[in-house]
PDB file of C-alpha atoms in Angstrom:
ATOM      1  CA  MET A  14     -10.997 -10.643   3.275  1.00 58.00           C
ATOM      2  CA  ASP A  15     -11.143 -14.107   2.151  1.00 67.00           C
ATOM      3  CA  LYS A  16      -8.790 -16.506   4.856  1.00 69.00           C
ATOM      4  CA  SER A  17      -7.535 -18.518   1.823  1.00 79.00           C
ATOM      5  CA  LYS A  18      -6.136 -15.364   0.442  1.00 85.00           C
ATOM      6  CA  VAL A  19      -5.309 -13.793   3.932  1.00 82.00           C
ATOM      7  CA  ASP A  20      -3.237 -17.570   3.944  1.00 88.00           C
ATOM      8  CA  ASP A  21      -1.133 -16.306   0.916  1.00 92.00           C
ATOM      9  CA  LYS A  22       0.031 -12.911   1.629  1.00 92.00           C
ATOM     10  CA  ILE A  23       1.177 -13.627   5.261  1.00 92.00           C
ATOM     11  CA  ILE A  24       3.269 -16.350   3.214  1.00 94.00           C
ATOM     12  CA  ILE A  25       4.031 -14.374   0.575  1.00 95.00           C
ATOM     13  CA  SER A  26       4.467 -11.536   2.715  1.00 95.00           C
ATOM     14  CA  LEU A  27       7.212 -13.837   4.826  1.00 95.00           C
ATOM     15  CA  GLU A  28       9.317 -15.587   1.475  1.00 96.00           C
ATOM     16  CA  ARG A  29       9.693 -11.710   0.830  1.00 97.00           C
ATOM     17  CA  ALA A  30      10.780 -11.393   4.594  1.00 97.00           C
ATOM     18  CA  GLN A  31      13.155 -14.241   4.098  1.00 97.00           C
ATOM     19  CA  GLU A  32      14.854 -13.350   0.912  1.00 98.00           C
ATOM     20  CA  HIS A  33      15.843 -10.213   2.526  1.00 98.00           C
ATOM     21  CA  PHE A  34      17.078 -11.341   5.557  1.00 98.00           C
ATOM     22  CA  LYS A  35      19.133 -13.852   3.342  1.00 98.00           C
ATOM     23  CA  THR A  36      20.801 -10.875   1.164  1.00 98.00           C
ATOM     24  CA  ALA A  37      21.154  -8.574   4.523  1.00 98.00           C
ATOM     25  CA  ALA A  38      23.426 -12.175   6.350  1.00 98.00           C
ATOM     26  CA  HIS A  39      24.873 -11.937   2.930  1.00 98.00           C
ATOM     27  CA  MET A  40      26.325  -7.804   2.748  1.00 97.00           C
ATOM     28  CA  ILE A  41      27.385  -8.649   6.454  1.00 97.00           C
ATOM     29  CA  TYR A  42      29.205 -11.806   6.883  1.00 97.00           C
ATOM     30  CA  VAL A  43      30.331 -12.767   3.067  1.00 97.00           C
ATOM     31  CA  THR A  44      31.125  -9.032   0.892  1.00 96.00           C
ATOM     32  CA  PHE A  45      31.031  -6.713   3.105  1.00 95.00           C
ATOM     33  CA  PRO A  46      34.552  -8.512   4.752  1.00 95.00           C
ATOM     34  CA  ILE A  47      35.609  -8.294   0.999  1.00 95.00           C
ATOM     35  CA  ILE A  48      35.202  -5.060   0.175  1.00 93.00           C
ATOM     36  CA  GLU A  49      34.817  -3.026   3.616  1.00 87.00           C
ATOM     37  CA  ASP A  50      33.651  -0.069   2.114  1.00 91.00           C
ATOM     38  CA  LYS A  51      31.450   1.859   4.509  1.00 92.00           C
ATOM     39  CA  HIS A  52      29.143   2.874   2.303  1.00 91.00           C
ATOM     40  CA  PHE A  53      27.825  -0.672   1.979  1.00 94.00           C
ATOM     41  CA  LEU A  54      26.496  -0.397   5.260  1.00 95.00           C
ATOM     42  CA  VAL A  55      23.678   1.109   4.410  1.00 95.00           C
ATOM     43  CA  LYS A  56      21.848  -0.910   1.924  1.00 96.00           C
ATOM     44  CA  ILE A  57      22.852  -3.455   3.992  1.00 97.00           C
ATOM     45  CA  MET A  58      20.232  -0.875   6.488  1.00 96.00           C
ATOM     46  CA  ASP A  59      17.719  -0.995   3.204  1.00 97.00           C
ATOM     47  CA  GLU A  60      17.343  -4.570   3.069  1.00 98.00           C
ATOM     48  CA  LEU A  61      16.897  -5.210   7.221  1.00 98.00           C
ATOM     49  CA  TYR A  62      14.569  -2.296   6.349  1.00 98.00           C
ATOM     50  CA  GLN A  63      12.913  -4.457   3.867  1.00 98.00           C
ATOM     51  CA  THR A  64      12.521  -7.306   5.892  1.00 98.00           C
ATOM     52  CA  LEU A  65      11.012  -5.913   8.765  1.00 97.00           C
ATOM     53  CA  ASN A  66       9.063  -4.789   6.892  1.00 97.00           C
ATOM     54  CA  CYS A  67       7.292  -7.802   5.390  1.00 97.00           C
ATOM     55  CA  LEU A  68       7.384  -9.263   8.654  1.00 96.00           C
ATOM     56  CA  VAL A  69       5.521  -6.975  10.417  1.00 96.00           C
ATOM     57  CA  LYS A  70       3.214  -7.152   7.193  1.00 96.00           C
ATOM     58  CA  SER A  71       2.646 -10.659   7.600  1.00 95.00           C
ATOM     59  CA  ILE A  72       2.876 -10.766  11.122  1.00 94.00           C
ATOM     60  CA  LEU A  73      -0.079  -8.258  10.416  1.00 95.00           C
ATOM     61  CA  TYR A  74      -1.905 -10.829   8.027  1.00 93.00           C
ATOM     62  CA  TYR A  75      -1.898 -13.009  10.362  1.00 92.00           C
ATOM     63  CA  GLU A  76      -3.166 -11.296  13.309  1.00 91.00           C
ATOM     64  CA  SER A  77      -5.934  -9.627  11.003  1.00 89.00           C
ATOM     65  CA  LYS A  78      -7.309 -13.729  10.912  1.00 85.00           C
ATOM     66  CA  ASN A  79      -8.637 -13.318  13.900  1.00 80.00           C
ATOM     67  CA  LYS A  80      -9.142  -9.986  15.038  1.00 78.00           C
ATOM     68  CA  LYS A  81      -9.958  -6.786  13.598  1.00 79.00           C
ATOM     69  CA  LEU A  82      -6.617  -5.817  12.039  1.00 86.00           C
ATOM     70  CA  PHE A  83      -5.947  -3.840   9.248  1.00 87.00           C
ATOM     71  CA  VAL A  84      -3.326  -3.661   7.024  1.00 90.00           C
ATOM     72  CA  PHE A  85      -2.664  -0.796   5.620  1.00 93.00           C
ATOM     73  CA  ARG A  86      -0.020  -0.176   2.347  1.00 92.00           C
ATOM     74  CA  ASN A  87       1.861   2.200   4.207  1.00 94.00           C
ATOM     75  CA  ALA A  88       5.149   0.575   6.021  1.00 93.00           C
ATOM     76  CA  ARG A  89       4.975   3.983   8.530  1.00 94.00           C
ATOM     77  CA  LEU A  90       1.338   2.811   9.510  1.00 95.00           C
ATOM     78  CA  ASN A  91       1.594  -1.052   9.423  1.00 96.00           C
ATOM     79  CA  PHE A  92       4.375  -0.444  12.289  1.00 96.00           C
ATOM     80  CA  LYS A  93       2.102   1.825  14.508  1.00 96.00           C
ATOM     81  CA  VAL A  94      -0.240  -1.049  14.593  1.00 95.00           C
ATOM     82  CA  PHE A  95       2.779  -3.470  15.430  1.00 95.00           C
ATOM     83  CA  LYS A  96       4.003  -1.308  17.664  1.00 95.00           C
ATOM     84  CA  LYS A  97       0.890  -0.119  19.709  1.00 95.00           C
ATOM     85  CA  LYS A  98      -1.437  -3.998  19.251  1.00 92.00           C
ATOM     86  CA  ILE A  99       1.037  -7.003  18.542  1.00 92.00           C
ATOM     87  CA  ALA A 100       4.952  -5.838  20.107  1.00 93.00           C
ATOM     88  CA  PRO A 101       3.606  -5.183  23.982  1.00 92.00           C
ATOM     89  CA  THR A 102       2.956  -8.929  24.195  1.00 88.00           C
ATOM     90  CA  LYS A 103       5.870 -10.513  21.701  1.00 88.00           C
ATOM     91  CA  LEU A 104       8.742  -8.443  22.273  1.00 90.00           C
ATOM     92  CA  ASP A 105      10.779  -6.395  24.790  1.00 91.00           C
ATOM     93  CA  PHE A 106      11.737  -3.369  24.823  1.00 94.00           C
ATOM     94  CA  ALA A 107      15.282  -3.047  23.979  1.00 94.00           C
ATOM     95  CA  GLU A 108      14.008  -5.688  20.494  1.00 94.00           C
ATOM     96  CA  LEU A 109      11.521  -2.462  19.841  1.00 95.00           C
ATOM     97  CA  THR A 110      13.829  -0.294  20.781  1.00 96.00           C
ATOM     98  CA  LYS A 111      16.209  -1.080  17.912  1.00 96.00           C
ATOM     99  CA  LEU A 112      13.110  -2.603  14.866  1.00 96.00           C
ATOM    100  CA  GLU A 113      12.324   1.455  15.287  1.00 97.00           C
ATOM    101  CA  GLN A 114      16.209   2.657  15.022  1.00 96.00           C
ATOM    102  CA  ILE A 115      16.216   0.696  11.262  1.00 97.00           C
ATOM    103  CA  ILE A 116      13.317   2.961  10.701  1.00 96.00           C
ATOM    104  CA  ASN A 117      14.508   6.011  11.948  1.00 93.00           C
ATOM    105  CA  ILE A 118      18.262   5.289  10.816  1.00 93.00           C
ATOM    106  CA  ARG A 119      16.823   4.526   6.626  1.00 93.00           C
ATOM    107  CA  ARG A 120      14.066   8.011   7.099  1.00 91.00           C
ATOM    108  CA  LYS A 121      17.238  10.256   8.266  1.00 90.00           C
ATOM    109  CA  HIS A 122      19.750   8.276   5.469  1.00 90.00           C
ATOM    110  CA  LYS A 123      16.778   9.306   3.060  1.00 90.00           C
ATOM    111  CA  LYS A 124      16.980  13.179   4.116  1.00 89.00           C
ATOM    112  CA  SER A 125      20.882  13.192   4.592  1.00 90.00           C
ATOM    113  CA  GLN A 126      22.304  16.447   3.006  1.00 84.00           C
ATOM    114  CA  MET A 127      25.840  14.208   3.810  1.00 89.00           C
ATOM    115  CA  GLU A 128      27.847  10.962   4.786  1.00 90.00           C
ATOM    116  CA  PHE A 129      31.659  10.055   5.096  1.00 90.00           C
ATOM    117  CA  VAL A 130      33.485   7.902   6.650  1.00 91.00           C
ATOM    118  CA  ARG A 131      35.269   8.483  10.039  1.00 90.00           C
ATOM    119  CA  ASN A 132      37.242   5.857  12.623  1.00 87.00           C
ATOM    120  CA  GLU A 133      35.765   3.130  10.504  1.00 85.00           C
ATOM    121  CA  LYS A 134      32.136   4.085  10.970  1.00 92.00           C
ATOM    122  CA  LEU A 135      29.600   5.446   8.420  1.00 92.00           C
ATOM    123  CA  VAL A 136      28.402   9.248   9.198  1.00 91.00           C
ATOM    124  CA  ILE A 137      25.092  10.039   8.843  1.00 92.00           C
ATOM    125  CA  LEU A 138      24.911  13.330   8.696  1.00 89.00           C
ATOM    126  CA  ASN A 139      21.270  15.167   8.775  1.00 83.00           C
ATOM    127  CA  GLN A 140      20.939  18.575   9.338  1.00 81.00           C
ATOM    128  CA  ASP A 141      22.807  19.305  12.920  1.00 80.00           C
ATOM    129  CA  LYS A 142      22.279  16.016  13.969  1.00 85.00           C
ATOM    130  CA  PHE A 143      23.809  12.150  13.556  1.00 88.00           C
ATOM    131  CA  GLU A 144      23.558   8.942  13.244  1.00 90.00           C
ATOM    132  CA  VAL A 145      26.529   6.545  13.452  1.00 92.00           C
ATOM    133  CA  LEU A 146      27.121   3.397  11.794  1.00 95.00           C
ATOM    134  CA  THR A 147      29.637   0.344  12.670  1.00 94.00           C
ATOM    135  CA  ILE A 148      29.629  -2.787  10.961  1.00 95.00           C
ATOM    136  CA  ASP A 149      28.527  -4.219  14.846  1.00 96.00           C
ATOM    137  CA  LYS A 150      25.529  -2.244  14.700  1.00 97.00           C
ATOM    138  CA  VAL A 151      24.128  -3.480  11.914  1.00 97.00           C
ATOM    139  CA  ARG A 152      24.888  -6.767  13.227  1.00 97.00           C
ATOM    140  CA  GLU A 153      23.119  -6.245  16.220  1.00 97.00           C
ATOM    141  CA  PHE A 154      20.219  -5.023  13.887  1.00 97.00           C
ATOM    142  CA  HIS A 155      20.349  -8.112  12.004  1.00 97.00           C
ATOM    143  CA  ASP A 156      19.477 -10.181  14.709  1.00 96.00           C
ATOM    144  CA  SER A 157      16.426  -8.196  16.536  1.00 95.00           C
ATOM    145  CA  VAL A 158      15.400  -8.540  13.009  1.00 96.00           C
ATOM    146  CA  GLY A 159      16.332 -12.316  13.159  1.00 95.00           C
ATOM    147  CA  LYS A 160      14.036 -12.933  16.455  1.00 93.00           C
ATOM    148  CA  LEU A 161      11.045 -10.705  14.738  1.00 93.00           C
ATOM    149  CA  PHE A 162      10.629 -13.745  12.579  1.00 91.00           C
ATOM    150  CA  SER A 163      10.063 -16.729  16.094  1.00 89.00           C
ATOM    151  CA  TYR A 164       7.240 -14.660  16.490  1.00 86.00           C
ATOM    152  CA  PHE A 165       5.404 -17.845  13.826  1.00 79.00           C
ATOM    153  CA  SER A 166       6.803 -20.058  15.798  1.00 77.00           C
ATOM    154  CA  GLN A 167       5.391 -18.828  19.017  1.00 67.00           C
ATOM    155  CA  SER A 168       1.676 -18.803  17.023  1.00 57.00           C
TER     156      SER A 168
END
């Protein structure tokens, strides 16, 4: 692929990531405190998931200029490549785990049969397993995704 096209794709993916990230931040720090609906946490997680996908894609495009990396249309495959080839040198294990949790929570929510609020927490039930979301946990995920933007300042 032409290097100028790759540069354009990097910029477009990075701009989309920034939009989703700003939206998530607004939802966490402005909207959520007003509405206090725990089901809204799922919407915030969707924005963080979209941010993560766009960031991973932009990082893979950037790395594909110098290395033999391929950017897929499938977000799951892109994350696998990112996790295997890039994350070991750029992220610590705890941060990578949080990024994986974002993906897993979204997948669990899509497959879930039920969700409910209990004791100021959103519980997502999937078969015999459950995932608990709180605003503090979502803020941690937001911070972890935000750290991924620093990849471009390091490069």
